[in-house]
Coordinates of C-alpha atoms in Angstrom, one line a residue:
M1144 CA -58.3 -5.7 39.7
K1145 CA -55.3 -7.8 39.4
I1146 CA -51.5 -7.0 39.7
V1147 CA -48.5 -9.4 38.7
I1148 CA -45.2 -8.7 40.4
D1149 CA -42.0 -10.2 39.2
T1150 CA -40.1 -11.5 41.9
R1151 CA -38.0 -13.8 41.0
L1152 CA -35.4 -12.1 42.2
W1153 CA -36.3 -12.4 45.6
G1154 CA -33.9 -12.2 48.8
I1155 CA -30.1 -10.9 49.6
E1156 CA -28.6 -13.6 47.1
H1157 CA -29.5 -11.2 44.5
R1158 CA -27.9 -8.4 46.1
G1159 CA -29.6 -5.0 46.4
L1160 CA -32.2 -5.9 43.5
G1161 CA -33.3 -9.0 45.9
R1162 CA -33.2 -6.4 49.1
Y1163 CA -35.6 -4.1 47.0
V1164 CA -37.8 -6.9 46.1
E1165 CA -38.1 -8.5 49.2
Q1166 CA -38.5 -5.5 51.5
L1167 CA -40.7 -3.7 49.1
V1168 CA -43.7 -6.7 48.5
T1169 CA -43.2 -7.6 52.0
H1170 CA -44.5 -3.9 53.3
L1171 CA -46.8 -3.6 50.3
A1172 CA -48.6 -6.5 51.6
Q1173 CA -49.0 -4.7 55.6
F1174 CA -51.7 -2.6 53.7
D1175 CA -55.2 -3.6 53.2
L1176 CA -55.3 -3.4 49.0
S1177 CA -58.6 -4.6 47.3
T1178 CA -56.4 -6.0 44.7
D1179 CA -55.4 -9.7 43.8
F1180 CA -51.5 -9.6 43.7
I1181 CA -50.1 -12.7 41.8
L1182 CA -46.0 -12.9 42.7
L1183 CA -43.9 -15.0 39.9
T1184 CA -41.3 -16.9 42.0
N1185 CA -38.5 -18.7 41.0
P1186 CA -38.4 -22.1 42.7
H1187 CA -34.6 -22.4 42.5
N1188 CA -34.2 -19.3 45.0
K1189 CA -32.6 -20.0 48.5
T1190 CA -35.6 -18.0 49.9
A1191 CA -39.2 -17.0 48.9
P1192 CA -42.0 -14.7 49.8
Q1193 CA -43.7 -16.4 52.8
N1194 CA -46.5 -15.1 55.7
L1195 CA -48.2 -13.0 52.9
P1196 CA -51.7 -12.2 53.2
P1197 CA -54.8 -14.1 51.3
N1198 CA -54.8 -11.8 48.4
F1199 CA -51.0 -12.4 47.4
K1200 CA -50.6 -15.5 45.2
L1201 CA -47.6 -17.4 44.6
Q1202 CA -47.2 -18.5 40.8
P1203 CA -43.9 -20.4 40.0
A1204 CA -42.0 -19.1 37.1
P1205 CA -38.5 -20.8 36.8
W1206 CA -36.9 -18.8 34.2
R1207 CA -33.7 -17.1 34.5
I1208 CA -33.9 -13.5 34.2
Y1209 CA -32.5 -12.5 30.9
S1210 CA -32.8 -15.9 29.2
W1211 CA -34.3 -17.1 26.0
Q1212 CA -36.9 -19.1 28.1
E1213 CA -38.3 -16.0 29.9
Q1214 CA -38.5 -14.4 26.5
I1215 CA -40.8 -17.2 25.2
Y1216 CA -42.3 -18.8 28.3
L1217 CA -43.0 -15.5 30.6
P1218 CA -45.4 -13.9 27.5
R1219 CA -47.5 -17.1 27.7
L1220 CA -47.5 -17.4 31.5
L1221 CA -48.7 -13.5 31.3
N1222 CA -51.4 -14.4 28.8
Q1223 CA -52.8 -16.9 30.9
L1224 CA -52.8 -15.1 34.3
K1225 CA -54.5 -11.8 32.4
P1226 CA -53.6 -9.3 34.8
D1227 CA -54.5 -5.6 34.4
L1228 CA -50.8 -4.5 35.2
V1229 CA -47.2 -6.1 35.7
F1230 CA -44.9 -4.8 37.9
F1231 CA -41.3 -5.3 36.9
P1232 CA -38.8 -4.5 39.4
H1233 CA -35.7 -4.8 37.2
F1234 CA -35.4 -3.7 33.2
N1235 CA -36.0 -7.6 32.4
V1236 CA -39.2 -7.1 30.7
P1237 CA -39.7 -9.9 28.0
F1238 CA -40.1 -8.4 24.2
F1239 CA -43.3 -9.7 23.2
I1240 CA -45.2 -8.6 26.4
K1241 CA -48.9 -7.5 26.0
Q1242 CA -50.2 -6.4 29.0
P1243 CA -49.2 -3.0 30.6
Y1244 CA -46.6 -2.9 32.8
I1245 CA -44.5 -0.4 35.2
V1246 CA -40.4 -0.8 35.5
T1247 CA -38.3 0.1 38.3
I1248 CA -34.8 1.4 36.7
H1249 CA -32.1 1.4 39.5
D1250 CA -29.5 3.1 37.4
L1251 CA -27.7 3.4 34.0
I1252 CA -24.0 2.0 35.1
L1253 CA -23.6 0.7 31.6
H1254 CA -24.3 3.8 30.0
H1255 CA -21.2 5.5 32.1
Y1256 CA -19.3 2.5 32.8
P1257 CA -19.2 -0.2 30.0
S1258 CA -16.0 -2.5 30.8
S1259 CA -15.1 -5.9 29.4
R1260 CA -13.6 -6.5 32.7
A1261 CA -17.0 -6.7 34.0
T1262 CA -17.8 -9.7 32.3
T1263 CA -16.5 -13.6 31.4
L1264 CA -17.6 -13.1 28.0
P1265 CA -15.3 -12.7 24.8
K1266 CA -15.0 -9.1 24.0
P1267 CA -16.9 -8.8 20.8
I1268 CA -20.4 -10.5 22.3
Y1269 CA -19.8 -8.5 25.3
W1270 CA -20.0 -5.6 23.2
L1271 CA -22.5 -6.6 21.0
K1272 CA -24.4 -7.5 24.8
I1273 CA -24.2 -4.0 25.4
L1274 CA -25.6 -3.2 22.4
A1275 CA -28.7 -5.6 23.1
Y1276 CA -28.9 -3.9 26.5
K1277 CA -29.7 -0.2 25.4
I1278 CA -31.9 -1.5 22.3
V1279 CA -34.1 -2.9 25.3
L1280 CA -33.8 -0.7 28.0
K1281 CA -35.0 1.9 25.1
R1282 CA -38.1 -0.3 24.1
V1283 CA -38.6 -1.2 27.9
I1284 CA -38.8 2.4 29.3
N1285 CA -40.9 3.5 26.3
R1286 CA -43.5 1.3 26.4
A1287 CA -44.0 1.2 30.2
R1288 CA -46.9 2.7 31.8
T1289 CA -44.7 4.6 34.6
I1290 CA -41.0 4.6 35.4
I1291 CA -40.0 4.0 39.0
T1292 CA -36.4 5.0 40.1
I1293 CA -34.6 5.3 43.6
S1294 CA -33.0 8.4 43.4
E1295 CA -32.9 11.7 41.7
A1296 CA -29.6 11.2 40.2
T1297 CA -30.8 7.9 38.3
G1298 CA -34.0 10.0 37.3
N1299 CA -31.6 12.9 36.1
D1300 CA -29.5 10.2 34.2
I1301 CA -33.0 8.7 32.4
K1302 CA -33.9 12.1 31.6
K1303 CA -30.6 12.9 29.9
F1304 CA -30.4 9.4 28.2
Y1305 CA -34.1 9.3 27.6
P1306 CA -35.7 12.8 27.1
K1307 CA -39.3 11.9 25.8
V1308 CA -39.9 9.6 29.0
A1309 CA -39.0 12.7 31.7
N1310 CA -42.8 12.9 32.1
K1311 CA -43.0 9.0 33.1
I1312 CA -40.6 9.3 35.9
N1313 CA -41.3 8.7 39.7
I1314 CA -38.9 9.1 42.3
I1315 CA -39.4 6.4 45.5
P1316 CA -36.5 6.3 47.6
I1317 CA -35.6 2.9 49.0
A1318 CA -34.4 2.3 52.7
P1319 CA -32.0 0.0 54.7
A1320 CA -33.3 -3.2 56.4
E1321 CA -34.5 -3.1 60.0
K1322 CA -31.7 -3.6 62.4
V1323 CA -31.1 -6.6 63.8
A1324 CA -29.1 -8.2 66.8
P1325 CA -25.5 -8.6 66.4
T1326 CA -24.1 -11.9 67.0
E1327 CA -20.6 -13.2 68.5
I1328 CA -18.2 -13.5 65.9
I1329 CA -14.6 -13.3 66.2
L1330 CA -12.9 -10.2 64.5
P1331 CA -10.1 -8.2 64.5
E1332 CA -9.6 -5.4 66.4
N1333 CA -9.4 -2.4 64.0
Y1334 CA -10.9 -3.2 60.3
F1335 CA -12.0 -1.1 57.9
L1336 CA -15.3 -2.8 55.8
T1337 CA -16.8 -2.7 52.3
V1338 CA -19.9 -4.7 51.3
G1339 CA -20.7 -5.4 47.4
A1340 CA -20.2 -6.8 44.3
A1341 CA -16.4 -6.5 42.7
Y1342 CA -17.4 -5.2 39.5
P1343 CA -15.0 -2.3 37.9
H1344 CA -17.4 0.9 39.1
K1345 CA -17.0 -0.6 42.6
N1346 CA -13.4 0.7 42.6
L1347 CA -12.3 -1.7 44.8
E1348 CA -8.5 -2.1 43.4
M1349 CA -8.1 1.9 44.1
L1350 CA -9.4 1.2 47.6
I1351 CA -7.1 -1.6 48.4
R1352 CA -4.1 0.7 47.1
A1353 CA -5.1 3.2 49.6
F1354 CA -5.6 0.7 52.3
Q1355 CA -2.2 -0.5 51.9
M1356 CA -0.9 3.0 52.0
T1357 CA -2.6 3.1 55.6
R1358 CA -0.5 0.5 56.8
L1359 CA 2.4 2.1 56.4
S1360 CA 1.9 4.1 60.0
R1361 CA -1.1 1.5 61.2
P1362 CA 0.1 -2.1 60.3
E1363 CA -2.5 -3.5 62.3
I1364 CA -5.2 -2.3 60.7
K1365 CA -7.5 -5.0 58.5
L1366 CA -9.6 -4.5 55.2
I1367 CA -13.0 -6.6 55.3
I1368 CA -14.6 -7.1 52.0
V1369 CA -17.8 -8.9 52.1
G1370 CA -19.6 -10.1 48.7
K1371 CA -20.3 -13.2 46.9
K1372 CA -17.1 -15.1 45.6
D1373 CA -18.0 -15.0 42.1
F1374 CA -16.0 -14.4 39.3
F1375 CA -15.3 -10.9 39.9
M1376 CA -14.0 -11.1 43.5
K1377 CA -12.2 -14.4 42.9
R1378 CA -10.4 -12.3 39.9
L1379 CA -9.8 -9.3 42.6
E1380 CA -8.6 -11.6 45.5
Q1381 CA -5.8 -13.4 43.0
E1382 CA -4.8 -10.2 42.1
V1383 CA -4.4 -9.2 45.6
I1384 CA -2.2 -12.4 46.2
N1385 CA -0.3 -11.8 43.2
N1386 CA 1.0 -8.2 44.1
C1387 CA 1.5 -9.6 47.6
H1388 CA 3.7 -12.2 46.6
S1389 CA 5.8 -9.7 44.0
R1390 CA 6.6 -7.6 46.9
A1391 CA 7.5 -10.6 49.3
L1392 CA 10.0 -11.4 46.5
S1393 CA 11.2 -7.9 46.4
A1394 CA 11.4 -7.7 50.4
V1395 CA 13.6 -11.0 50.6
A1396 CA 16.1 -10.1 47.3
L1397 CA 16.3 -6.8 49.3
A1398 CA 17.0 -8.7 52.7
K1399 CA 19.4 -10.8 51.2
E1400 CA 21.3 -8.0 49.8
E1401 CA 21.8 -6.5 53.0
G1402 CA 22.4 -9.7 54.6
G1403 CA 19.2 -9.6 56.8
N1404 CA 16.7 -12.5 57.6
P1405 CA 13.9 -12.3 54.7
D1406 CA 10.3 -12.2 55.9
T1407 CA 8.6 -14.8 53.3
K1408 CA 5.2 -14.2 55.0
N1409 CA 2.2 -13.4 52.6
N1410 CA 0.3 -11.3 54.6
T1411 CA -1.8 -8.5 53.2
N1412 CA -4.1 -7.9 55.8
I1413 CA -6.9 -8.2 53.5
I1414 CA -9.9 -10.6 54.4
F1415 CA -12.3 -11.6 51.5
W1416 CA -15.1 -12.7 53.5
G1417 CA -17.3 -14.0 51.3
E1418 CA -21.3 -13.6 51.7
A1419 CA -22.6 -12.7 55.3
D1420 CA -26.2 -13.1 56.6
E1421 CA -28.2 -10.4 58.6
T1422 CA -27.0 -10.6 61.8
T1423 CA -23.6 -11.1 60.2
L1424 CA -23.5 -7.8 58.6
A1425 CA -25.0 -6.4 62.0
T1426 CA -21.9 -7.5 63.4
L1427 CA -19.7 -6.0 61.0
Y1428 CA -21.0 -3.1 60.7
T1429 CA -21.3 -2.6 64.7
H1430 CA -17.2 -3.1 65.1
T1431 CA -15.7 -1.7 62.2
S1432 CA -13.7 1.7 62.4
A1433 CA -15.0 2.6 59.2
Y1434 CA -17.6 1.5 56.3
L1435 CA -16.2 2.3 53.2
L1436 CA -17.8 3.1 49.6
P1437 CA -15.3 4.2 46.8
S1438 CA -17.7 3.4 43.8
L1439 CA -17.6 5.7 40.6
I1440 CA -21.4 5.4 40.1
E1441 CA -24.4 4.2 42.3
G1442 CA -28.1 3.9 41.7
F1443 CA -28.5 4.8 45.7
G1444 CA -26.3 4.2 48.5
L1445 CA -27.7 1.3 50.8
G1446 CA -24.6 -0.1 52.2
P1447 CA -24.0 3.1 53.8
L1448 CA -27.3 3.6 55.4
E1449 CA -27.3 0.2 56.8
A1450 CA -23.9 0.8 58.6
L1451 CA -25.4 4.4 60.0
Q1452 CA -27.9 2.5 61.6
Y1453 CA -25.3 0.4 63.5
G1454 CA -23.3 3.7 64.4
A1455 CA -20.4 3.3 62.1
P1456 CA -18.5 6.0 60.7
I1457 CA -18.9 6.4 56.7
I1458 CA -16.3 6.9 54.1
V1459 CA -17.7 7.6 50.5
S1460 CA -17.3 8.7 47.2
D1461 CA -17.9 12.0 46.3
I1462 CA -20.5 11.2 43.4
P1463 CA -23.8 12.9 43.1
V1464 CA -26.3 10.2 43.9
L1465 CA -24.5 9.5 47.8
K1466 CA -24.5 13.2 48.4
E1467 CA -28.3 13.4 47.9
I1468 CA -28.7 10.2 49.7
L1469 CA -26.3 10.7 52.8
E1470 CA -26.6 14.7 52.9
D1471 CA -23.7 16.1 55.5
S1472 CA -23.6 12.7 57.8
V1473 CA -20.7 11.2 56.2
T1474 CA -17.0 12.0 54.9
F1475 CA -17.0 12.6 51.0
V1476 CA -14.0 11.6 49.0
N1477 CA -12.6 11.8 45.4
P1478 CA -13.2 8.4 44.0
N1479 CA -10.2 9.0 41.7
N1480 CA -7.7 10.2 44.4
E1481 CA -5.9 6.8 46.5
N1482 CA -3.8 9.4 48.6
L1483 CA -7.2 11.4 50.1
W1484 CA -8.8 7.9 50.4
A1485 CA -5.9 7.0 52.7
E1486 CA -5.6 10.3 54.5
A1487 CA -9.3 10.0 55.3
M1488 CA -9.0 6.5 56.6
L1489 CA -6.3 7.6 59.1
Q1490 CA -8.1 10.5 60.1
V1491 CA -11.3 8.3 61.4
L1492 CA -8.7 5.5 62.9
N1493 CA -7.1 8.7 64.5
E1494 CA -10.3 10.2 66.0
N1495 CA -11.4 7.2 67.4
K1496 CA -14.9 6.9 65.9
N1497 CA -16.1 10.4 66.2
L1498 CA -19.5 9.7 65.3
I1499 CA -21.9 12.0 63.5
N1500 CA -25.4 11.7 64.4
A1501 CA -27.9 10.4 61.5
A1502 CA -31.2 10.1 62.9
N1503 CA -32.5 12.6 61.5
L1504 CA -31.1 11.2 57.8
L1505 CA -32.5 7.4 58.6
Q1506 CA -35.9 8.9 59.3
K1507 CA -36.1 10.0 55.6
Y1508 CA -35.7 6.7 54.7
N1509 CA -38.2 3.7 55.5
W1510 CA -39.8 0.7 53.9
T1511 CA -43.2 1.4 54.8
T1512 CA -43.2 5.0 53.2
C1513 CA -41.8 3.2 50.1
A1514 CA -44.2 0.7 50.2
Q1515 CA -47.0 3.3 50.3
L1516 CA -45.8 5.4 47.5
T1517 CA -45.6 2.1 45.3
A1518 CA -49.0 1.4 46.8
E1519 CA -50.3 5.0 45.8
L1520 CA -48.9 4.8 42.0
L1521 CA -50.5 1.6 41.4
K1522 CA -54.2 3.0 42.6
S1523 CA -53.5 5.7 40.4
L1524 CA -52.6 3.1 37.3
T1525 CA -55.2 0.6 38.1
K1526 CA -58.1 2.8 39.8
T1527 CA -58.0 0.3 42.7
T1528 CA -59.4 1.3 46.0
I1529 CA -56.5 1.1 48.3
H1530 CA -56.7 1.5 52.1
V1531 CA -53.7 2.6 53.5

């Protein structure tokens, strides 16, 4: 049997999707499968699959996902490879694919929070893109042999929007990466940490307002935002600078009226870190006063699980998927109430890291189990003998 896996989103540079592809394939390769695997790889990636067993072969596929080249050339390549099954870890399935396939749907965020602030495109083009996304996704899930989701919350979402495919859904939770040793980095004594993109549903604007409220009583505290400095992160950073400048001008005017000495420092206590490698993330997790995830919606909740591994206190949004994944090991706060977020942040500071033992929770999530469940699903679809 021959199975093609699309691994063009391999590596942490592709955020959560890249983590999923890399960890799943790496652990899948630890099993003795009597199947030939062909991994589609993008030679332009910073990292690529390596040190895999002989039954895993690499096949260059240098076409960006969502591109017209992908629509034309990827089906041609699949026709040449003649696989028995194709595994897409994302919904970017070519329209003209002829082979049977399975697909992983991580979330339906665009069904809940479509926003023109989440794109650099003109508004009319963006809304056409949203329409095309929904048309493509409906076709993808209707034609898939089976659908993998990473949480019950996402599975319920799929059932809600596409009830006809309810019997195709298989829930296979993902897991944090294995712990790595922290490194030596100069860090603030006290700081909050959040990791991820700056898309609107991540709710970072609210988090920043709540953070500024905590500084009224704890002015020394910092907020470190880790994430690729793309258009959205740069926009957020500029908004913070502009707001700080406006407050500084107001403070100068007030000080002059009262005959005082104006303080013109442009200091927000917010650090836009940029991207971080595994050891740097481990260090940031280890020393943070609390890890924060204020999202309005998520497909899973990988960041908090990773931070829990390093003993960090966790404050997250009170949304179904995070309550499902994190259970009672974290503090849940309404994502629409910045006052409650400020209170929770101050509480964790004042309690001096009153940690909750999350060992039992973390045991539930590991990549070996994820890979084993995926291997069993592939076995059921291909009738291949898999020795696990």
